[in-house]
Amino acid sequence: MMPGPLHPPGHLAVAPVLAMAAWLALAAGARAQTTSPEVAPLTPAQWPMNYWSAFGTQAHAINGLLWGLIWLSIIVCVLIAVLVVAGIAIRGRRGRQPATTPVERSGNGMAWIYIGVGLSTLVLVVYVGWTVATMAGIARPPAAPALTIDVTAHQWWWEFRYEDPDTSKVFATANEIHIPVGVPVSFKVTTADVIHSFWVPALGGKTDTIPGRTNTMWLEADKPGIYRGQCSEYCGEQHAQMALRIVADTPQDFAVWRSKQVAAAKPPTDDMTKAGLQRFQLRCGACHTIRGTPAAGAVGPDLTHLMSRTTIAAGMLANTPANLGGWIANPQSIKPGALMPNIELSGPELQAIETYLRTLE
Amino acid sequence: MATADYEEMPQISSLADDPGLPERLQKIWETKPGLYGWIATVDHKQIGIKYLVTAFAFLLLGGLEALVMRVQLAQPGERVLSPEQYDELFSMHGITMIFLYALPVLSGFSNFLFPLVLGSRDMAFPRLNAFSYWVYLAAGLFMYASFLVGAVPNDGWFNYAPYSLKTYNPGPNMDFYALGMIFLGISTTVGAANFIVTVMRLRAPGMSINRIPILVWGTTTISVGVLFAVPAVSLAFFLLWCDRQFGTHFYNADSGGQPLLWQHLFWMFAHPWVYIIVLPAMGMVSDALPILCRRPLVGYTVVVLGTVLTMVLGFGVWVHHMFAVGLPLVASSFFSGASFIITIPSAIAVFAWVATIWTGRPVFTTAFHYFAAFIVMFVIGGVSGVMTAAVPADLELTDTYFVVAHIHYVLIGINLFGVLGALYFWFPKMSGRLLDERWGKWGFWITFIGFNVAFLPMHLTGLMGMPRRVYTYPAEAGWGPINLLSTAGAFLLAIGILVVLADVIRSHRTGVFAGPNPWDAPTLEWSIPSPPPPYNFALIPAVASRHPLWEDRLQEGSGRSQLDRGFVLDDGKETLATTVLDAEPDIILKMPEDSPWPFITALVMCALFTGMLLQSVWVSAAAGVLILLCILFWLWPKRRLLQVARPQHG
Amino acid sequence: MADLAEHEEDIVVEPMPVGSAGRKSSGWYGMLALIVTEGSLFVYLLFSFYYSWIWGGDGFLPGERPSLWLSGPDTVILILSSVAAWWGERGVKQGRRGWQLPLGIAIAIVLGIVFLVVQLYEWKDKTFAIDTSPYGSLYFTITGFHMAHVAVGVLVLLALFVWALLGLFDPRRHAPVTIGIIYWHFVDVVWLFIFFTFYITPYLS
Ligand code: HEA
Ligand code: HEA
Ligand code: CUA
Ligand SMILES: [Cu+2]
């Protein structure tokens, strides 16, 4: 996978923020740790959740406004700070005491208010126009969406269902999805429990998931890459560990991925994995679905193609054998409060299940 | 003749003619020493100081919670706190700061200052004032009792449903918050009514509404705001409590309820509330900053209009907290536009202060330092608010640390900094002693630097996509170093606060005597001794301008205020009521004695809420009846207060 | 006091009333503040109702339209009670008949209690309960809030009644009466909005 460039060309505005960030990082005496080694690099590589650099149509539209606001805000702050400091420096004298400084109504000063408020009003009129124009721009995708994905937020993971007129091609997955680059994708977001918020900063803004309602939104990635997202409405104990990834593929890669996802899980072939599936049905099947097996629970994530995902537990752990085994053995110590309980498994049982899960490409 | 009993010809005199007056008034107004006096006092100065001390105690608690949170956030993957503990801490931090510190501290100042700057002997409802304090204290302790049983509110200060419902939140955590807020609402409401009536009626003769100090305008405006806003939140919490206890369906989507109803009710209250907790502080700055610039405020009238306008518009922008919930475009753009417009009255205030500095002669006292910083911090916090008011930008910014940066710049910038400045400015009036300028400046610089080191970088973590309310974050997100910096800043800030605190404790006993008017200030509170006697003004002054003590120097208006001659009113506890607009003498009010009823009623109310918390019908019902009885005793019409007919004689 | 005029141009000193004199008393202003905040409370309650209705869609209202058999006359009773209280207050203001105040208040109390009892019957008639649907929750909560206010109002009137019998009031000093009765009028006016919301709008839509 090609990680995208750090910032889109022409976006010189990123420079001062990066400079400031670098300075802050040095000042803190620590170096930014980027991606953990096991996981594929994210886009952008340095601060994968930043949105001062944009990687999607919607994000680009927002970005223009955001940067405009940042610069205007900085100008306003600097201006007023300079006025205050200069006023103090010019008009003040060290060592002056209230009781000995004469009181006087020197000049009426109203001009300050007229000019200041007048200029501010002008700036605000610009803001209003710009905001409304940008809103209109992102309200609808630039083209008909190629694809509709139903998003259901759960405490504390994401369920995704790819819509298709052909119901046999509808499939579900969790926490990590692929979309084709260069076309808008429509999302219908809702929740199974409390309010969450669906957000992939590099691609666009947030949409809350409201119980009993379905909100629609769209995103379009303009470069292949792995974009990190995260639940951004407080939703309980593990709100912090409710991440997701959107992998933007070339249309060809996407088609391949999709056809693999549509397929049911491969049946187990050897004794170990057969035993694994059997134990899984018994111990885990009430909550998890593996298509093509009797396990059809709907409480936890669909695990049909677990191994096609780079992370588990909603982005918390890299999907490595060690992490997977550790998770199954003791999810509560890793993600306290998660709605997957610790399940008493014997050593062989655990190993069989884990081995079986590892076949779910 | 009946008329003689109901009407009096008020005595006018001067201290020269009546040197025994202060002593007589002292006897009439003095609170008895000892525990009873402490509980029963209705003296607004004592109540105001109680408010201040309590609010500062809550500031320290909330700050302590924040520091623990900052330790947990200092590095990725930190495990100092469990997720549950972290959630409880950030919730209680927000609740404490917003409800138990930010408004009460301003109420403290207003309580202390109102009668003094208005030229009155007490508030309109002295007993209600005491009641308001005791209820505040009780409600605060009630919410903090949740720590004792280990079930602390854990859904943030805005407490969104349905996470707050029993399905997801079965413990009593939410009940502490819901009932505590309804309880606290009583205190806030009666306090607000008291300020309003005091301003309408208890001003010195001649203090027409165009001569009222801005801090009074600020508190009065927000008090009206409180009357309109607080019912929304009390109701929201009451409905929540019903959903939790009686299976009603207000917020529960599974049975047709509306989770967003909570958000509307809450923000209809809470957006006005954020202005409620800053306008009085802005008012104090508008009054005190000019004194330290040795001139009157530039643009008194427009600043007053701006204050009122901010409050009014503040009721029309609540939806800007809900841009991401999936609203129709039209609704979003309306509230976005309204949020931009609300900037204009703030701009008026900012430019009025800047103009005051530029056309004045600033004197660099510690208070001045805080006020100058206040202006700049306000602008930083204000413009970040304006950024989030732009809907598309907010879709990215909302619920990130950018918003955390915004709220701390406005809340600390224009509440805490205003308050600390006001403390340096009015402490001499409260205690009779000056705070130490050297300590003060050290405290200021440490606080100022610590604050900016802690919170300026949060804009950046926000832009880097760090969501709020996360108990930890992964290293791969790259937020670690900046968070470490924020944590360091937070500790520096805490040291600054401790320096201020140390100065207060020290100077309280050993500070230099201030005398009545250490800043050579123009308003009425500086015309009387520091600390003021229990009756405030031996003679009710007559006011002829906005700056009674500067009149000879400013040549303001034609008349001159009368400070050494005035109404005597020494037939028991008496003060003067004047007409609402022009402040012409209207009626002589009989003021109540110290009374234990406010305290007792608050105590019984505490029992009522505890009964509701424990779901004990009997305790609640018994307490309810007792409360009615308390109120009956309290309000029983008294002949001494001339609330009832006098027995006819003669 | 002859020299006053020279010093004090601003203050015209005339004999002034002392104590709590009707609408000059602090309590009167305090009651206005209370009414503003209580009024807001009911506005928010009704907002909650209309909001839930708009978003609740078709199934929100219960099947049958509410009957006006009890609620209609009950509304009239409450209005009459306000009139009685007003008449009583007029009595003490004009100071003509000593018994007019207690009598007026007593009638107001009785009518208030009748209103409450009829309301309870109305509650019993309902086919839904507070926990059956959002409509039920809102109906019982809002009318319940109002009934609680009526109950408090009745207690206030009771206190006034006792005080009136004790002879505490005369034409010059009766601030508690003025203050208590304006509250009673407020509670009655609020009912009209609630009545409109629950009993009239279903016929309009
Ligand atoms: C002290 C309280 C206070 C104050 C005064 C403000 C002031 C403002 N706030 Fe803020 N706000 C909060 C406290 C406050 N806020 C809190 C606590 C929250 C978060 C709640 C939570 O989620 O927990 C919040 C959240 C919040 C949001 C929601 C963000 C989100 O969750 O996504 C928004 C969005 O519009 C907003 C906007 C504004 C605006 C436009 C102002 C304006 O009033 C600011 C106006 C002032 C200025 C702009 C500076 C002076 C003006 C000039 C110098 C003129 C020149 C300026 C320009 C031309 C721009 N605020
Ligand atoms: C007036 C309001 C106010 C004030 C003053 C503060 C002050 C501080 N706040 Fe906070 N804050 C809020 C209002 C306020 N805050 C609100 C409303 C929220 C949102 C909550 C929510 O999401 O629900 C919030 C959220 C919030 C967060 C985000 C939490 C999250 O989203 O996960 C953070 C994180 O850093 C933070 C930090 C701080 C810090 C470091 C201070 C510092 O200023 C604290 C400085 C320290 C002191 C003042 C203490 C000094 C005392 C001592 C050193 C101990 C001595 C002790 C004794 C003697 C007992 N605050
Ligand atoms: Cu899901 Cu936060
Ligand atoms: Cu707001």
mmCIF file of N, CA and C in Angstrom, chain B residues 45 80 108 127 132-133 141 198 222 265 292 306 346 355 393 427 498 523 568 609 648:
data_model
loop_
_atom_site.group_PDB
_atom_site.id
_atom_site.type_symbol
_atom_site.label_atom_id
_atom_site.label_comp_id
_atom_site.label_asym_id
_atom_site.label_seq_id
_atom_site.Cartn_x
_atom_site.Cartn_y
_atom_site.Cartn_z
ATOM 1 N N LYS B 45 -22.518 40.563 53.097
ATOM 2 C CA LYS B 45 -21.064 40.515 52.983
ATOM 3 C C LYS B 45 -20.540 39.174 53.461
ATOM 4 N N VAL B 80 -2.717 5.038 34.797
ATOM 5 C CA VAL B 80 -2.884 5.563 36.146
ATOM 6 C C VAL B 80 -4.322 5.405 36.620
ATOM 7 N N GLY B 108 -20.682 35.153 44.536
ATOM 8 C CA GLY B 108 -19.993 35.620 45.734
ATOM 9 C C GLY B 108 -19.617 37.086 45.606
ATOM 10 N N ARG B 127 -32.811 36.882 53.785
ATOM 11 C CA ARG B 127 -32.922 35.482 54.220
ATOM 12 C C ARG B 127 -32.842 34.548 53.020
ATOM 13 N N SER B 132 -30.067 30.660 49.624
ATOM 14 C CA SER B 132 -29.436 30.352 48.349
ATOM 15 C C SER B 132 -28.030 29.793 48.582
ATOM 16 N N TYR B 133 -27.298 30.399 49.509
ATOM 17 C CA TYR B 133 -25.965 29.868 49.789
ATOM 18 C C TYR B 133 -26.030 28.459 50.352
ATOM 19 N N LEU B 141 -22.318 19.371 48.055
ATOM 20 C CA LEU B 141 -21.928 18.222 48.864
ATOM 21 C C LEU B 141 -22.712 16.977 48.449
ATOM 22 N N THR B 198 -33.087 43.330 43.935
ATOM 23 C CA THR B 198 -32.183 44.285 44.568
ATOM 24 C C THR B 198 -31.866 45.433 43.621
ATOM 25 N N ILE B 222 -27.601 38.513 33.624
ATOM 26 C CA ILE B 222 -27.541 37.058 33.666
ATOM 27 C C ILE B 222 -28.575 36.497 34.627
ATOM 28 N N LEU B 265 -33.128 20.411 25.211
ATOM 29 C CA LEU B 265 -33.386 21.022 26.525
ATOM 30 C C LEU B 265 -32.077 21.414 27.193
ATOM 31 N N LEU B 292 -8.046 51.322 36.928
ATOM 32 C CA LEU B 292 -6.604 51.148 36.862
ATOM 33 C C LEU B 292 -6.021 51.823 35.629
ATOM 34 N N GLY B 306 -24.280 45.867 24.798
ATOM 35 C CA GLY B 306 -23.623 44.629 24.379
ATOM 36 C C GLY B 306 -23.877 43.505 25.368
ATOM 37 N N SER B 346 -19.571 41.008 21.765
ATOM 38 C CA SER B 346 -18.287 40.735 22.418
ATOM 39 C C SER B 346 -17.205 41.656 21.872
ATOM 40 N N ALA B 355 -9.743 50.490 23.980
ATOM 41 C CA ALA B 355 -9.795 51.945 23.919
ATOM 42 C C ALA B 355 -9.527 52.553 25.291
ATOM 43 N N ALA B 393 -16.591 23.494 9.249
ATOM 44 C CA ALA B 393 -15.388 23.377 10.069
ATOM 45 C C ALA B 393 -15.715 22.624 11.357
ATOM 46 N N PHE B 427 -10.309 42.410 47.250
ATOM 47 C CA PHE B 427 -9.915 41.807 48.525
ATOM 48 C C PHE B 427 -9.727 42.854 49.622
ATOM 49 N N LEU B 498 -1.772 28.025 43.483
ATOM 50 C CA LEU B 498 -1.353 27.862 44.879
ATOM 51 C C LEU B 498 -0.653 29.120 45.393
ATOM 52 N N THR B 523 -16.468 54.535 42.803
ATOM 53 C CA THR B 523 -17.823 54.069 43.095
ATOM 54 C C THR B 523 -18.083 53.969 44.591
ATOM 55 N N VAL B 568 -31.185 58.614 57.264
ATOM 56 C CA VAL B 568 -30.668 58.008 58.486
ATOM 57 C C VAL B 568 -31.212 56.591 58.658
ATOM 58 N N PHE B 609 -33.996 15.458 48.982
ATOM 59 C CA PHE B 609 -33.292 14.922 47.823
ATOM 60 C C PHE B 609 -32.606 13.601 48.147
ATOM 61 N N GLN B 648 -54.525 49.084 65.363
ATOM 62 C CA GLN B 648 -54.936 50.493 65.348
ATOM 63 C C GLN B 648 -54.775 51.091 66.737
#
